[in-house]
Amino acid sequence: VISTKKEWNVTANLPVAFKVKMTDNVLEPTNYSLIEYGQTGRGARRLVIVDSAVFFGREKAIKSYFDFHNIETKIVPIDMSEDKKNLEHLLYILEIMENFGILRRSEPLICIGGGVLLDMCGLAANLYRRGVPHIKVPTTLLAIVDASVGVKTSINHFCRRNRLGSYYPPVAAYLDRTFLDTLPKEEIVSAMGEIFKMAVIKNAKLFELLETDAAELMQQNFLLDGPAESVISESINDMIVELAPNLWETDLERIVDFGHSFSPMLEMKSLEDSTVPSLSHGEAVSIDVVFSSCLAHHRGLIPKSELERIVDLSFVMQLPTYHPYFTNYLLLWESLIDTTRHRDGKQNLPIPAVSIGNSIFLNDIKLEDVKETIKLYVQMTGKKQK
Ligand SMILES: NC(=O)c1ccc[n+]([C@@H]2O[C@H](COP(=O)([O-])OP(=O)(O)OC[C@H]3O[C@@H](n4cnc5c(N)ncnc54)[C@H](O)[C@@H]3O)[C@@H](O)[C@H]2O)c1
């Protein structure tokens, strides 16, 4: 503390430590991951909040796991979807915690579900008695490669996505691919947008892995050993390397924002406009990746051969590459202005440079660049439209 006895300036560091671990079959009794933290033995209890879509068909496995370890457990399935990511459901989760009387140190809340459930339970864990430990078990591909590896929690509010939230790390995230066997195909495709993004902007090895294995991986919901593990491991590693030094997002030059430069506004707008196809988040990201890669070629940053590989891979991955909004220069320009506002007045546009897997940030994109890029984008994607 620095003090003059009339003014006190307090500085403190918040220690952050958490584990992210790939481990298959977390619900096998011989897998001790879920009870690695917290009290075990006599009197041990856990509160488990689980996405109903995951609970269905796995009720016995979840119960047997904790029975095997002699842990008294309250298991609460909750219906989850983006429209339930709200204050009402947050309060419901908090009420469950209050009724259980969760202990602050010895009873980590166990959260099993997709990104929506993990974001909400993370916020509830942060709010309840100023913070109880929680463990994340992601069950969608998106949550495995993105939502579970960071520290952000949130709910939607004021008609805005993720408007209320916090930075609150879990004690651990256990990533178990076997949950994906029941995940609908469109959820796999949506997550592929984020993996594709990472490959193009940061990881040439991941890009090559996808070129050889993506089609089969998707067909098998990532249950294929070997390639599935490698793709997930590479994606998570990139994400963690990018996030760890910037956990509180103070640095606004973020490679992970690739694919999120033009897309955020267009994604939202498409949901309210009946004249165009609605864009899911993953679709909007992957189209933005293709458009931004066209911009990179237009600016002479990557050769045509690299751009062709990017467009070809998006096709192999069954990602949409085309949407009419990405041919409307006024809309694209408005989106870029909106994004620039969120990046403290700088475009900070991550963009591939020299070759796939390498990048720079651009801050001098003009309306003319956007207009020229549209011509290239239409030419590149026209013949590949799904
Ligand atoms: N905190 C972060 O850093 C971060 C990062 C990226 C995304 N997110 C958030 O994540 C959310 C999107 O996550 P999501 O894509 O996982 O969506 P989601 O949680 O809505 O899950 C998608 C659907 O799949 C169902 N589901 C989940 N697991 C399943 C399984 N194994 N089998 C069958 N069905 C299953 C869910 O019930 C839901 O209907 C968004 O709200 C987004 O804001 C957060």
PDB file of N, CA, C and O in Angstrom, residues 39 50 64 74 76 84 90 139 142 148-149 221-222 226 266 268 270 274 311 313 317 321 373:
ATOM      1  N   GLN A  39     -13.345 -32.206  -1.603  1.00  0.00           N
ATOM      2  CA  GLN A  39     -13.279 -33.231  -0.561  1.00  0.00           C
ATOM      3  C   GLN A  39     -13.707 -34.598  -1.096  1.00  0.00           C
ATOM      4  O   GLN A  39     -14.651 -34.697  -1.885  1.00  0.00           O
ATOM      5  N   VAL A  50     -26.115 -30.224 -15.219  1.00  0.00           N
ATOM      6  CA  VAL A  50     -25.840 -30.860 -16.509  1.00  0.00           C
ATOM      7  C   VAL A  50     -26.909 -30.484 -17.541  1.00  0.00           C
ATOM      8  O   VAL A  50     -28.098 -30.397 -17.215  1.00  0.00           O
ATOM      9  N   SER A  64     -23.748 -43.397 -11.282  1.00  0.00           N
ATOM     10  CA  SER A  64     -22.855 -44.501 -10.887  1.00  0.00           C
ATOM     11  C   SER A  64     -21.452 -43.990 -10.571  1.00  0.00           C
ATOM     12  O   SER A  64     -20.785 -44.503  -9.683  1.00  0.00           O
ATOM     13  N   LYS A  74     -26.062 -34.287  -5.815  1.00  0.00           N
ATOM     14  CA  LYS A  74     -27.322 -33.799  -6.360  1.00  0.00           C
ATOM     15  C   LYS A  74     -27.059 -33.476  -7.826  1.00  0.00           C
ATOM     16  O   LYS A  74     -26.195 -32.650  -8.146  1.00  0.00           O
ATOM     17  N   VAL A  76     -28.576 -32.058 -11.288  1.00  0.00           N
ATOM     18  CA  VAL A  76     -29.692 -31.248 -11.772  1.00  0.00           C
ATOM     19  C   VAL A  76     -29.583 -31.049 -13.289  1.00  0.00           C
ATOM     20  O   VAL A  76     -28.709 -30.308 -13.767  1.00  0.00           O
ATOM     21  N   LYS A  84     -32.032 -19.261 -23.472  1.00  0.00           N
ATOM     22  CA  LYS A  84     -32.176 -19.429 -22.012  1.00  0.00           C
ATOM     23  C   LYS A  84     -30.958 -18.872 -21.275  1.00  0.00           C
ATOM     24  O   LYS A  84     -30.866 -18.982 -20.053  1.00  0.00           O
ATOM     25  N   LEU A  90     -30.058 -17.755 -14.787  1.00  0.00           N
ATOM     26  CA  LEU A  90     -28.908 -17.579 -13.884  1.00  0.00           C
ATOM     27  C   LEU A  90     -29.381 -17.649 -12.430  1.00  0.00           C
ATOM     28  O   LEU A  90     -28.790 -18.333 -11.585  1.00  0.00           O
ATOM     29  N   THR A 139     -19.265 -30.346 -23.529  1.00  0.00           N
ATOM     30  CA  THR A 139     -19.840 -31.496 -24.251  1.00  0.00           C
ATOM     31  C   THR A 139     -20.145 -31.190 -25.708  1.00  0.00           C
ATOM     32  O   THR A 139     -20.724 -32.023 -26.397  1.00  0.00           O
ATOM     33  N   LEU A 142     -17.552 -26.958 -29.886  1.00  0.00           N
ATOM     34  CA  LEU A 142     -17.221 -25.545 -29.685  1.00  0.00           C
ATOM     35  C   LEU A 142     -16.757 -25.292 -28.251  1.00  0.00           C
ATOM     36  O   LEU A 142     -15.789 -24.585 -28.002  1.00  0.00           O
ATOM     37  N   SER A 148     -14.471 -23.626 -23.118  1.00  0.00           N
ATOM     38  CA  SER A 148     -14.015 -24.181 -21.838  1.00  0.00           C
ATOM     39  C   SER A 148     -12.576 -23.835 -21.509  1.00  0.00           C
ATOM     40  O   SER A 148     -12.137 -24.025 -20.387  1.00  0.00           O
ATOM     41  N   VAL A 149     -11.831 -23.334 -22.497  1.00  0.00           N
ATOM     42  CA  VAL A 149     -10.409 -23.132 -22.227  1.00  0.00           C
ATOM     43  C   VAL A 149     -10.098 -21.724 -21.690  1.00  0.00           C
ATOM     44  O   VAL A 149      -9.012 -21.481 -21.191  1.00  0.00           O
ATOM     45  N   ASN A 221     -18.111 -37.449 -36.238  1.00  0.00           N
ATOM     46  CA  ASN A 221     -18.296 -36.591 -35.053  1.00  0.00           C
ATOM     47  C   ASN A 221     -17.052 -36.514 -34.154  1.00  0.00           C
ATOM     48  O   ASN A 221     -17.150 -36.520 -32.929  1.00  0.00           O
ATOM     49  N   PHE A 222     -15.885 -36.544 -34.764  1.00  0.00           N
ATOM     50  CA  PHE A 222     -14.627 -36.416 -34.011  1.00  0.00           C
ATOM     51  C   PHE A 222     -14.365 -37.591 -33.075  1.00  0.00           C
ATOM     52  O   PHE A 222     -13.617 -37.461 -32.111  1.00  0.00           O
ATOM     53  N   GLY A 226      -6.673 -40.579 -32.863  1.00  0.00           N
ATOM     54  CA  GLY A 226      -5.552 -40.074 -33.668  1.00  0.00           C
ATOM     55  C   GLY A 226      -5.835 -38.703 -34.221  1.00  0.00           C
ATOM     56  O   GLY A 226      -5.596 -37.695 -33.544  1.00  0.00           O
ATOM     57  N   LEU A 266     -23.078  -8.614 -38.924  1.00  0.00           N
ATOM     58  CA  LEU A 266     -23.810  -9.286 -40.000  1.00  0.00           C
ATOM     59  C   LEU A 266     -24.570 -10.508 -39.467  1.00  0.00           C
ATOM     60  O   LEU A 266     -25.694 -10.787 -39.894  1.00  0.00           O
ATOM     61  N   MET A 268     -25.829 -10.863 -36.436  1.00  0.00           N
ATOM     62  CA  MET A 268     -27.005 -10.359 -35.710  1.00  0.00           C
ATOM     63  C   MET A 268     -28.087  -9.889 -36.682  1.00  0.00           C
ATOM     64  O   MET A 268     -29.259 -10.199 -36.548  1.00  0.00           O
ATOM     65  N   SER A 270     -28.581 -10.714 -39.771  1.00  0.00           N
ATOM     66  CA  SER A 270     -29.184 -11.784 -40.581  1.00  0.00           C
ATOM     67  C   SER A 270     -30.335 -12.474 -39.835  1.00  0.00           C
ATOM     68  O   SER A 270     -31.244 -13.008 -40.452  1.00  0.00           O
ATOM     69  N   SER A 274     -35.612 -11.332 -42.964  1.00  0.00           N
ATOM     70  CA  SER A 274     -36.189 -12.542 -43.568  1.00  0.00           C
ATOM     71  C   SER A 274     -35.814 -12.683 -45.046  1.00  0.00           C
ATOM     72  O   SER A 274     -36.104 -13.702 -45.668  1.00  0.00           O
ATOM     73  N   VAL A 311     -10.026 -21.535 -49.476  1.00  0.00           N
ATOM     74  CA  VAL A 311     -11.406 -21.701 -49.973  1.00  0.00           C
ATOM     75  C   VAL A 311     -11.715 -23.192 -50.147  1.00  0.00           C
ATOM     76  O   VAL A 311     -12.793 -23.658 -49.760  1.00  0.00           O
ATOM     77  N   LEU A 313     -10.435 -25.717 -48.515  1.00  0.00           N
ATOM     78  CA  LEU A 313     -10.611 -26.392 -47.219  1.00  0.00           C
ATOM     79  C   LEU A 313     -11.986 -26.074 -46.621  1.00  0.00           C
ATOM     80  O   LEU A 313     -12.644 -26.951 -46.062  1.00  0.00           O
ATOM     81  N   MET A 317     -14.638 -28.840 -45.456  1.00  0.00           N
ATOM     82  CA  MET A 317     -15.184 -28.845 -44.090  1.00  0.00           C
ATOM     83  C   MET A 317     -16.677 -28.547 -44.063  1.00  0.00           C
ATOM     84  O   MET A 317     -17.253 -28.360 -42.989  1.00  0.00           O
ATOM     85  N   THR A 321     -19.365 -20.657 -47.500  1.00  0.00           N
ATOM     86  CA  THR A 321     -18.350 -19.658 -47.854  1.00  0.00           C
ATOM     87  C   THR A 321     -19.006 -18.371 -48.336  1.00  0.00           C
ATOM     88  O   THR A 321     -18.372 -17.330 -48.386  1.00  0.00           O
ATOM     89  N   THR A 373     -12.269  -6.238 -52.701  1.00  0.00           N
ATOM     90  CA  THR A 373     -12.278  -7.590 -52.130  1.00  0.00           C
ATOM     91  C   THR A 373     -13.566  -8.318 -52.487  1.00  0.00           C
ATOM     92  O   THR A 373     -13.557  -9.527 -52.747  1.00  0.00           O
TER      93      THR A 373
END
